[in-house]
Coordinates of C-alpha atoms in Angstrom, one line a residue:
M1 CA -9.3 -27.0 5.5
G2 CA -6.1 -28.5 4.1
F3 CA -6.4 -26.3 1.1
F4 CA -6.9 -23.2 3.1
K5 CA -3.7 -23.9 5.0
D6 CA -1.9 -24.2 1.7
K7 CA -3.4 -21.0 0.6
F8 CA -2.2 -19.3 3.8
K9 CA 1.3 -20.4 3.1
V10 CA 1.1 -18.2 0.0
L11 CA -0.6 -15.4 1.7
L12 CA 1.5 -15.5 4.9
P13 CA 4.0 -12.8 3.7
I14 CA 1.0 -10.5 3.1
Y15 CA -0.4 -11.2 6.5
F16 CA 3.0 -10.7 8.1
S17 CA 3.4 -7.4 6.2
I18 CA 0.1 -6.2 7.5
A19 CA 1.2 -7.1 11.1
V20 CA 4.6 -5.3 10.6
V21 CA 2.9 -2.2 9.2
I22 CA 0.4 -2.2 12.1
G23 CA 3.1 -2.6 14.7
I24 CA 5.9 -0.6 13.2
L25 CA 4.7 2.1 10.8
L26 CA 1.2 3.2 11.5
G27 CA 0.3 2.2 15.0
G28 CA -1.9 4.6 17.1
I29 CA 0.4 7.5 17.4
I30 CA -0.8 10.3 19.7
S31 CA 2.1 12.6 19.1
N32 CA 4.5 13.1 16.2
N33 CA 7.1 14.9 18.4
N34 CA 10.4 15.3 16.7
T35 CA 12.0 17.2 19.6
F36 CA 15.0 15.7 21.2
K37 CA 13.8 15.4 24.8
R38 CA 16.7 14.0 26.8
P39 CA 20.0 12.1 26.1
L40 CA 19.0 8.6 25.1
F41 CA 21.3 7.0 27.6
S42 CA 20.5 9.3 30.5
F43 CA 18.6 6.9 32.8
H44 CA 17.6 8.4 36.1
T45 CA 18.3 5.3 38.1
G46 CA 20.7 6.8 40.7
Q47 CA 23.4 4.4 39.3
F48 CA 26.2 4.8 36.9
N49 CA 25.3 4.5 33.2
K50 CA 26.1 0.9 32.6
L51 CA 25.1 0.9 28.9
N52 CA 27.4 3.8 28.1
A53 CA 30.2 2.1 30.1
V54 CA 29.8 -1.1 28.0
I55 CA 29.8 0.8 24.8
N56 CA 32.9 2.8 25.8
S57 CA 34.7 -0.4 26.8
I58 CA 33.9 -2.0 23.5
E59 CA 35.1 1.0 21.6
T60 CA 38.4 1.3 23.4
D61 CA 39.3 -2.3 24.3
Y62 CA 37.6 -4.7 21.8
V63 CA 40.0 -6.8 19.7
D64 CA 38.7 -5.5 16.4
T65 CA 37.6 -2.1 15.1
I66 CA 33.9 -1.7 15.4
N67 CA 31.3 0.7 14.1
E68 CA 30.0 2.6 17.1
K69 CA 26.9 3.8 15.4
T70 CA 25.9 0.3 14.5
I71 CA 26.5 -1.0 18.0
V72 CA 24.4 1.8 19.5
E73 CA 21.6 1.4 17.1
E74 CA 21.4 -2.3 17.6
A75 CA 21.4 -1.8 21.4
I76 CA 18.5 0.7 21.1
T77 CA 16.6 -1.7 18.8
G78 CA 17.1 -4.6 21.2
M79 CA 15.9 -2.6 24.2
L80 CA 12.7 -1.4 22.5
H81 CA 12.0 -4.8 21.0
N82 CA 12.0 -6.3 24.5
L83 CA 9.4 -3.8 25.8
D84 CA 6.5 -4.5 23.5
P85 CA 5.8 -5.3 19.9
H86 CA 5.1 -1.7 18.9
S87 CA 8.0 0.3 20.5
I88 CA 10.6 0.7 17.8
Y89 CA 13.7 2.6 16.7
I90 CA 13.7 4.3 13.3
P91 CA 17.1 5.1 11.7
A92 CA 17.6 8.5 10.2
D93 CA 17.7 7.0 6.6
D94 CA 14.3 5.4 7.1
L95 CA 12.4 8.1 9.0
K96 CA 11.1 10.1 6.1
E97 CA 9.9 7.1 4.2
V98 CA 8.2 5.7 7.4
N99 CA 6.4 9.0 8.1
E100 CA 5.2 9.6 4.5
P101 CA 2.0 7.5 4.8
L102 CA 0.9 9.3 7.9
E103 CA 2.0 12.8 6.8
G104 CA 0.0 12.3 3.6
N105 CA 2.5 13.5 1.0
F106 CA 5.9 13.0 -0.6
E107 CA 7.9 15.0 -3.1
G108 CA 8.2 13.7 -6.7
I109 CA 6.6 14.0 -10.1
G110 CA 3.2 12.5 -9.3
V111 CA 2.7 9.4 -11.4
E112 CA 1.5 5.9 -10.7
F113 CA 3.5 3.5 -12.8
H114 CA 3.9 -0.2 -13.6
V115 CA 7.0 -1.9 -15.0
Q116 CA 5.7 -4.2 -17.7
E117 CA 7.8 -6.2 -20.1
D118 CA 10.8 -4.2 -18.9
T119 CA 9.2 -0.9 -19.7
I120 CA 7.9 1.8 -17.3
I121 CA 4.3 2.5 -18.2
V122 CA 2.3 5.3 -16.6
V123 CA -0.9 4.0 -15.0
S124 CA -2.1 7.5 -14.3
A125 CA -0.9 11.0 -13.5
I126 CA -2.0 11.9 -9.9
P127 CA -4.6 14.7 -10.1
G128 CA -3.2 18.1 -9.3
G129 CA 0.4 16.8 -9.5
P130 CA 3.3 18.1 -11.6
S131 CA 3.0 15.3 -14.3
E132 CA -0.6 16.0 -15.0
A133 CA 0.2 19.7 -15.3
V134 CA 2.7 19.1 -18.2
G135 CA 0.4 16.6 -20.0
I136 CA 1.7 13.1 -18.9
K137 CA -1.1 10.6 -19.7
S138 CA -2.1 7.1 -18.8
G139 CA -0.4 4.6 -21.1
D140 CA 2.7 6.8 -21.7
R141 CA 6.0 4.9 -21.6
I142 CA 8.9 6.4 -19.8
V143 CA 11.9 5.3 -21.8
K144 CA 14.5 7.9 -20.6
I145 CA 15.1 9.8 -17.4
E146 CA 17.6 12.6 -17.7
K147 CA 18.7 11.3 -21.1
E148 CA 19.6 7.9 -19.5
N149 CA 17.9 4.9 -21.0
V150 CA 15.5 3.1 -18.6
A151 CA 13.8 0.7 -21.0
G152 CA 15.0 -2.8 -21.5
I153 CA 17.4 -2.8 -18.6
K154 CA 15.3 -4.7 -16.1
I155 CA 14.9 -1.6 -13.9
A156 CA 13.4 -2.3 -10.4
N157 CA 10.5 -0.3 -9.0
K158 CA 12.6 1.1 -6.2
N159 CA 15.1 2.5 -8.7
V160 CA 12.4 4.1 -10.7
M161 CA 11.2 5.9 -7.6
K162 CA 14.7 6.9 -6.7
K163 CA 15.2 8.6 -10.0
L164 CA 11.8 10.3 -10.1
R165 CA 11.4 11.4 -6.5
G166 CA 13.4 14.4 -5.3
V167 CA 13.3 17.7 -3.5
G168 CA 10.4 19.9 -4.4
G169 CA 11.3 22.6 -6.9
T170 CA 14.0 20.5 -8.6
K171 CA 13.4 19.5 -12.2
V172 CA 13.7 16.1 -14.0
T173 CA 13.4 15.5 -17.8
V174 CA 11.7 12.3 -18.9
G175 CA 11.5 10.9 -22.4
I176 CA 8.1 9.6 -23.3
M177 CA 6.8 7.3 -26.0
R178 CA 3.1 7.7 -26.6
Y179 CA 0.7 5.3 -28.3
G180 CA -0.1 6.7 -31.8
S181 CA 2.9 9.1 -31.8
N182 CA 6.3 8.6 -33.4
G183 CA 9.5 9.0 -31.6
I184 CA 10.3 10.2 -28.1
T185 CA 8.9 13.4 -26.6
N186 CA 10.8 15.0 -23.7
F187 CA 8.8 16.5 -20.8
T188 CA 10.6 18.6 -18.1
I189 CA 8.7 18.2 -14.8
T190 CA 9.2 20.3 -11.7
R191 CA 8.9 18.1 -8.7
G192 CA 6.5 19.0 -6.0
K193 CA 4.5 17.7 -3.1
I194 CA 2.4 14.7 -4.1
P195 CA -0.6 13.8 -1.9
I196 CA -0.9 10.3 -0.5
Y197 CA -4.7 9.7 -0.1
S198 CA -5.9 7.7 2.8
V199 CA -9.6 7.6 1.8
D200 CA -9.5 5.3 -1.1
V201 CA -13.0 5.8 -2.5
G202 CA -16.5 7.0 -1.8
Y203 CA -19.5 6.1 -4.0
M204 CA -23.2 5.4 -4.0
I205 CA -23.9 1.6 -4.0
D206 CA -27.6 2.4 -4.7
K207 CA -29.9 5.4 -4.5
Q208 CA -29.8 5.5 -0.7
T209 CA -26.6 3.7 0.5
G210 CA -23.1 5.2 0.3
Y211 CA -19.8 3.5 0.8
I212 CA -16.5 5.0 2.1
K213 CA -13.2 3.1 2.4
I214 CA -10.4 4.5 4.7
S215 CA -7.0 2.8 4.3
R216 CA -5.3 4.5 7.2
F217 CA -5.7 7.4 9.6
A218 CA -3.2 10.1 8.4
T219 CA -2.9 13.9 8.8
N220 CA -5.4 14.6 6.0
T221 CA -7.8 11.7 6.5
Y222 CA -10.5 13.7 8.3
N223 CA -10.7 16.3 5.5
E224 CA -10.7 13.6 2.8
F225 CA -13.5 11.8 4.7
M226 CA -15.6 14.9 5.0
D227 CA -15.3 15.6 1.3
K228 CA -16.6 12.2 0.5
L229 CA -19.3 12.3 3.1
K230 CA -20.6 15.6 1.9
D231 CA -20.5 14.5 -1.7
L232 CA -22.5 11.3 -0.9
Q233 CA -25.0 13.3 1.2
G234 CA -25.5 15.6 -1.7
K235 CA -26.4 12.6 -3.8
G236 CA -29.2 11.5 -1.4
M237 CA -27.3 9.2 0.9
K238 CA -29.4 7.9 3.9
N239 CA -27.3 4.9 4.9
L240 CA -23.5 4.6 5.1
I241 CA -21.1 1.6 5.0
L242 CA -17.7 2.6 6.4
D243 CA -15.0 0.1 5.4
L244 CA -12.0 -0.2 7.7
K245 CA -10.9 -3.7 6.6
D246 CA -7.1 -4.0 6.5
N247 CA -6.7 -0.5 7.9
P248 CA -3.7 -0.6 10.2
G249 CA -4.4 2.6 12.1
G250 CA -2.5 5.9 12.4
Y251 CA -3.2 9.1 14.2
L252 CA -5.5 9.1 17.1
T253 CA -6.8 12.6 16.3
A254 CA -8.0 11.5 12.9
A255 CA -9.9 8.6 14.4
T256 CA -11.6 10.8 17.0
E257 CA -12.5 13.5 14.5
I258 CA -14.2 11.0 12.2
T259 CA -16.0 9.2 15.1
N260 CA -17.3 12.6 16.2
E261 CA -19.3 12.9 13.0
F262 CA -21.4 9.9 14.0
L263 CA -22.3 10.7 17.6
E264 CA -24.9 13.0 19.1
G265 CA -24.1 15.2 22.1
K266 CA -21.0 15.0 24.3
K267 CA -20.0 11.3 24.5
I268 CA -16.6 9.8 25.3
I269 CA -14.9 8.3 22.2
V270 CA -11.8 6.9 23.8
Y271 CA -9.5 7.6 26.7
T272 CA -5.7 6.9 27.1
E273 CA -3.7 6.3 30.2
G274 CA -0.2 5.3 31.1
K275 CA 2.3 5.3 34.0
A276 CA 3.7 8.7 33.0
R277 CA 0.6 9.8 31.1
P278 CA -2.5 10.8 33.2
K279 CA -5.9 9.7 31.9
K280 CA -6.9 11.8 28.9
E281 CA -10.5 11.6 27.6
Y282 CA -11.6 12.4 24.1
F283 CA -15.2 13.4 23.6
S284 CA -17.6 14.0 20.7
K285 CA -18.6 17.7 20.3
G286 CA -22.2 17.2 19.5
N287 CA -21.8 18.7 16.0
G288 CA -21.7 15.5 14.0
T289 CA -23.0 15.6 10.4
Y290 CA -24.2 12.0 10.2
T291 CA -25.7 11.1 13.6
K292 CA -29.1 9.6 12.5
G293 CA -28.7 7.4 9.4
K294 CA -28.0 3.7 9.4
L295 CA -24.3 2.9 9.8
V296 CA -22.3 -0.3 9.2
V297 CA -18.6 -0.6 9.9
L298 CA -16.6 -3.3 8.2
I299 CA -13.5 -4.8 10.0
D300 CA -11.2 -7.8 9.7
E301 CA -8.0 -9.2 11.2
G302 CA -6.0 -6.4 9.5
S303 CA -8.0 -3.6 11.2
A304 CA -5.9 -2.2 14.1
S305 CA -5.3 0.7 16.4
A306 CA -7.2 3.8 15.2
S307 CA -9.5 1.5 13.3
E308 CA -10.4 -0.2 16.5
I309 CA -10.9 3.1 18.2
V310 CA -13.5 4.1 15.7
S311 CA -15.3 0.7 15.5
G312 CA -15.0 0.2 19.3
A313 CA -16.6 3.6 20.1
L314 CA -19.4 3.1 17.6
Q315 CA -20.1 -0.4 18.9
D316 CA -20.0 0.7 22.5
W317 CA -22.5 3.5 21.9
D318 CA -24.8 1.2 19.9
R319 CA -24.4 3.6 17.0
A320 CA -23.2 1.1 14.3
T321 CA -23.4 -2.5 13.4
I322 CA -19.9 -4.0 13.2
I323 CA -19.6 -6.6 10.5
G324 CA -16.6 -8.9 9.5
R325 CA -14.0 -10.7 11.6
R326 CA -12.2 -10.0 14.9
S327 CA -9.8 -7.1 14.5
F328 CA -6.1 -7.2 15.1
G329 CA -6.1 -6.2 18.8
K330 CA -3.7 -3.3 19.3
G331 CA -4.5 -1.0 22.2
L332 CA -1.1 0.5 22.8
V333 CA -0.4 4.1 21.9
Q334 CA 3.0 5.3 20.7
E335 CA 4.7 8.7 20.9
Q336 CA 7.4 9.6 18.5
T337 CA 10.6 11.4 19.7
G338 CA 13.2 12.6 17.2
F339 CA 17.0 12.9 17.8
P340 CA 19.6 15.3 16.5
D341 CA 20.9 12.8 14.0
G342 CA 17.5 12.5 12.3
S343 CA 16.6 9.2 13.9
A344 CA 13.6 8.6 16.1
I345 CA 12.0 6.2 18.5
R346 CA 8.3 5.4 18.8
L347 CA 7.7 4.5 22.4
T348 CA 4.6 3.0 23.9
V349 CA 3.4 5.5 26.5
A350 CA -0.2 4.6 27.1
R351 CA -3.0 2.2 26.5
Y352 CA -6.3 3.3 25.0
Y353 CA -9.7 2.3 26.3
T354 CA -13.1 2.3 24.5
P355 CA -16.1 4.1 26.1
T356 CA -17.2 1.0 28.1
G357 CA -13.6 0.7 29.5
R358 CA -12.4 -2.0 27.1
C359 CA -8.7 -2.3 26.4
I360 CA -8.6 -4.5 23.3
Q361 CA -4.8 -5.0 23.3
R362 CA -3.8 -8.7 22.9
S363 CA -1.3 -10.2 25.2
Y364 CA 2.4 -10.0 24.1
K365 CA 3.8 -11.7 27.2
D366 CA 5.3 -14.5 25.0
G367 CA 7.3 -12.1 22.9
A368 CA 6.9 -10.3 19.5
E369 CA 7.3 -13.4 17.4
S370 CA 4.4 -15.2 19.1
Y371 CA 2.4 -11.9 19.0
Y372 CA 2.6 -11.6 15.2
E373 CA 2.1 -15.4 14.8
D374 CA -1.4 -14.8 16.1
V375 CA -2.6 -13.7 12.7
K376 CA -1.4 -16.9 11.1
N377 CA -2.8 -19.0 13.9
R378 CA -6.3 -17.5 13.3
A379 CA -6.2 -19.1 9.9
T380 CA -4.8 -22.4 10.9
D381 CA -7.2 -22.6 13.9
G382 CA -10.2 -22.0 11.7
E383 CA -11.2 -18.6 13.2
L384 CA -11.3 -16.8 9.9
E385 CA -13.8 -19.3 8.6
N386 CA -15.9 -20.0 11.7
A387 CA -16.9 -17.7 14.5
D388 CA -17.1 -20.7 16.9
S389 CA -13.3 -21.1 16.5
I390 CA -12.5 -17.7 18.0
K391 CA -10.4 -18.1 21.1
L392 CA -10.0 -15.2 23.6
K393 CA -8.2 -16.4 26.6
D394 CA -8.1 -13.0 28.4
S395 CA -11.5 -11.8 27.2
I396 CA -13.5 -9.6 29.6
K397 CA -17.2 -8.9 29.0
F398 CA -18.6 -5.4 29.0
K399 CA -22.2 -4.1 28.4
T400 CA -23.2 -1.2 26.2
P401 CA -26.0 1.3 27.1
G402 CA -28.3 -0.7 24.9
G403 CA -27.5 -4.0 26.7
K404 CA -25.3 -5.6 24.1
I405 CA -22.4 -7.6 25.4
V406 CA -19.0 -6.6 24.0
Y407 CA -15.5 -8.0 24.7
G408 CA -12.1 -6.7 25.6
G409 CA -8.6 -8.2 25.6
G410 CA -8.3 -9.4 22.0
G411 CA -9.6 -7.0 19.4
I412 CA -13.0 -5.8 18.4
M413 CA -15.5 -8.7 18.0
P414 CA -17.9 -8.0 15.2
D415 CA -21.7 -8.0 15.9
I416 CA -22.1 -10.1 12.7
F417 CA -19.4 -12.5 11.7
V418 CA -18.5 -12.9 8.0
P419 CA -16.0 -15.7 7.1
I420 CA -13.0 -15.1 4.9
D421 CA -14.0 -15.8 1.3
T422 CA -12.5 -19.1 0.1
I423 CA -14.8 -19.7 -2.8
G424 CA -12.9 -20.0 -6.0
N425 CA -9.6 -20.5 -4.3
S426 CA -7.1 -22.8 -5.9
H427 CA -3.3 -23.4 -6.2
F428 CA -3.5 -21.9 -9.7
L429 CA -5.1 -18.7 -8.3
N430 CA -2.5 -18.4 -5.5
E431 CA 0.3 -18.8 -8.1
V432 CA -1.0 -16.2 -10.5
F433 CA -1.6 -13.8 -7.6
S434 CA 1.9 -14.3 -6.1
K435 CA 3.5 -13.7 -9.5
G436 CA 1.5 -10.6 -10.2
L437 CA 0.2 -12.0 -13.5
I438 CA -3.3 -10.7 -13.2
N439 CA -2.0 -7.2 -12.9
D440 CA 0.4 -7.7 -15.8
F441 CA -2.2 -9.1 -18.1
S442 CA -4.7 -6.3 -17.2
Y443 CA -2.1 -3.6 -18.0
K444 CA -1.1 -5.3 -21.2
Y445 CA -4.8 -5.7 -22.3
L446 CA -5.6 -2.1 -21.8
D447 CA -2.4 -1.0 -23.5
Q448 CA -3.5 -3.0 -26.6
N449 CA -7.2 -2.0 -26.4
R450 CA -7.0 1.5 -24.9
K451 CA -9.1 3.1 -27.6
A452 CA -11.9 0.7 -27.2
I453 CA -12.0 0.9 -23.3
E454 CA -11.7 4.6 -23.2
G455 CA -14.5 4.8 -25.8
F456 CA -17.0 4.0 -23.1
A457 CA -18.7 7.2 -22.2
S458 CA -18.6 6.5 -18.5
F459 CA -17.6 3.8 -15.9
D460 CA -21.3 2.8 -15.6
M461 CA -21.4 2.1 -19.4
F462 CA -18.2 0.1 -19.1
N463 CA -19.5 -1.8 -16.1
K464 CA -22.7 -2.8 -17.8
N465 CA -21.3 -3.7 -21.2
F466 CA -17.8 -5.0 -20.6
N467 CA -17.1 -8.5 -19.4
V468 CA -14.1 -10.8 -19.6
S469 CA -15.1 -13.2 -22.3
D470 CA -14.2 -16.9 -22.6
N471 CA -11.7 -16.0 -25.3
M472 CA -10.1 -13.3 -23.1
Y473 CA -9.9 -15.7 -20.1
H474 CA -8.3 -18.3 -22.4
D475 CA -5.7 -15.6 -23.4
F476 CA -5.0 -15.0 -19.7
I477 CA -4.5 -18.8 -19.1
S478 CA -2.1 -18.9 -22.0
F479 CA -0.3 -15.9 -20.7
A480 CA 0.0 -17.5 -17.2
L481 CA 1.2 -20.9 -18.5
K482 CA 3.9 -19.1 -20.7
S483 CA 4.9 -17.3 -17.5
G484 CA 5.7 -20.5 -15.8
V485 CA 2.5 -21.3 -13.9
K486 CA 1.7 -25.0 -13.8
D487 CA -1.3 -26.2 -15.8
D488 CA -4.2 -26.9 -13.4
E489 CA -7.4 -27.6 -15.2
K490 CA -9.4 -28.0 -12.0
G491 CA -8.0 -24.7 -10.5
I492 CA -8.4 -22.8 -13.8
K493 CA -12.1 -23.7 -13.8
A494 CA -12.7 -23.1 -10.0
S495 CA -11.0 -19.7 -10.0
S496 CA -12.6 -18.4 -13.3
V497 CA -15.1 -16.0 -11.7
T498 CA -12.5 -14.6 -9.3
I499 CA -9.9 -14.0 -11.9
R500 CA -12.3 -12.5 -14.4
N501 CA -13.6 -10.1 -11.8
Q502 CA -10.0 -9.1 -10.9
I503 CA -9.1 -8.5 -14.5
K504 CA -12.1 -6.3 -15.1
A505 CA -11.6 -4.4 -11.9
L506 CA -7.9 -3.7 -12.7
I507 CA -8.7 -2.5 -16.2
A508 CA -11.4 -0.2 -14.8
R509 CA -8.9 1.2 -12.2
Q510 CA -6.5 2.3 -15.0
V511 CA -9.2 4.4 -16.6
W512 CA -11.5 5.4 -13.7
K513 CA -9.1 4.9 -10.8
N514 CA -10.6 3.6 -7.6
E515 CA -14.1 4.8 -8.6
G516 CA -13.9 2.1 -11.2
F517 CA -12.0 -0.5 -9.3
Y518 CA -14.1 -0.9 -6.1
P519 CA -17.6 -1.2 -7.6
V520 CA -16.3 -4.1 -9.7
I521 CA -14.3 -5.8 -7.0
H522 CA -17.2 -5.4 -4.5
Q523 CA -19.3 -7.7 -6.6
T524 CA -17.6 -10.6 -4.8
D525 CA -17.2 -9.0 -1.4
G526 CA -19.1 -11.1 1.2
A527 CA -18.8 -8.5 4.0
L528 CA -20.2 -5.7 1.9
K529 CA -23.1 -7.9 0.7
K530 CA -23.9 -8.7 4.3
A531 CA -23.8 -5.0 5.2
I532 CA -26.3 -4.2 2.4
E533 CA -28.5 -7.0 3.6
V534 CA -28.4 -5.6 7.2
I535 CA -29.2 -2.1 6.1
N536 CA -32.1 -3.2 4.0
S537 CA -33.5 -5.3 6.8
V538 CA -33.3 -2.6 9.5
K539 CA -36.1 0.0 9.7
S540 CA -35.2 3.6 9.6
E541 CA -35.2 5.5 12.9

C-alpha cells in the first residue's frame, strides 16, 4: 500500500487534470447557448446593484490605477466558484480552445506531431485533412515554417500549434525533410477544419465480440459511434463491450442518442430538473439497432457526467453489466451563455436523474478543493484496490425492474468491481512515464526502423510477429539511464512486461493508429479481460 501511495504522488497531476476537465471543460452540458441573455450584473433583487457600486467605487476612488476588466472577471470567477465545482467563467481568449473538444473540430493543417530531439516529427497526417491531401507522411520532419527555422531551437508543443493552426482558407508553407530524400521539400498547405474524433476505436476482439471506446460525448460522437457499430455488426458482432473509462462526459444529447441504440421500446433514459428548469424527460424511441446482444460497459473514477448517464440508464434497465470502479459522481448539468465580449459562463441549472430516480452527484458542501480531493482520497483509502473500502456516506438504495440494488449519491457503482492494476508498478516505471521516455524511445525506434515495421503486410502480422526483445528492452533501459532516470534493478525487472507492452503499442499506433494501439495495450487491461470473461459465461438470450 505504501508503494501505491508513492505511485499516486506521481499520478496525482493526471488525476487532478481529469477532475478539472470533468468539472470545467466537458461536464454535462445541455445547451451551448452563446446568446447574451441579460446584463451580468442585473440581479433582480429589488435592491441597488451592490456589486456594480463596489466596482465603480474601486475604479474612481482606489489609490492606484486598476484594470477594470481583471477586477470584473475575478469577481465573476469567485461568484461562480462559490456556487458549485462545475459553474465556471471562461474568458474570451480561452473560449474557442475550451469548446473545441466538444464541437469536434479545429482549424489547422491536420497533423499529429511529436517533438523529438528538438525536431518536429510527423506522427501521422489526419485522414481527410489538408496535410494528407498534399502528401505529408508519417516520419516527415518539419524543419521550417514560413521559411523560419524550427529545428534545433527547443520549440515547445504550444508554439508548434500556434504556428500551424490558423483560420481556414489561409496558407502555410512548411519545409520537410524526409527519410531517404536529400534536402528540404517545401509543401504549401491550405488550412481547413480538422476533425477531433471522440470515438477512439472500434474493433473485433474475437469473431463474436466487438469493442468500442468513447473518449467524450461531443457534437459528432453519435455519428462516429454508429459508424463503428454498423461496421462491427457487419463483421458478425453479437456481443459488445462499450468502454467509457476516463470519459469525462460532454453533451447530454450525445449520451441519450447512444443509449437509445441499446433499449427496446419507449423507456426513460434520464431526466433533468432544477429550480428554474422544469422536469424534462428523455426517452428511448424504440428504434435501437443493438437491443438484444450481450452488453458490457466499462467505467472507472474518470468516468463522469454523460458517461454516468449512459452507464446509469443501462444499469437501471438491467440492459448491461457495468464493470470497473465507482465513477466520478457528477450529476449537475451546465448551460453555457455567451457575452458580447466573447466570454461565457457555464452555469449549473439542473441536476440529472437516472431512470430509477438516482442523482449520482457527490456532495460538494465542503468546497471545490475537498470535492476534487475525493479522487486522490479513493487511492489513499484503498478504494481503487478493494471494493470493501468504498465509502458512500450519502448513498441511497434503489431497485431496478430486475430486482438489482443500485446506489445514488456518489457515482455509479459497478456490478462487478475490478481493482486498479498495480502489477509491474515501480518507481522506475513512474519516472520513465513522467518524463515521457517510453514515447520518445518508441518514436525514435520507428524512425530508425520504419522500413522494417512498415514491411509488415498488416497490423495482425505485426502483432503476431513483433515483440520487444531483450536487446531492445536493454536499449530502452540505457536510453532511460542516459536521460537521468536512476538505476533501479528491481524496478527494471518488475516493470519489464508493462514497458515492453507500451513500447509495442506506441510503435503500432504510429503505423496503424488506434486500431494498432488498443489491441496491444488491451493485452494487460484487467477490466477488459473481466468483460470478456463475463460475456463468455453468460448464455445468449
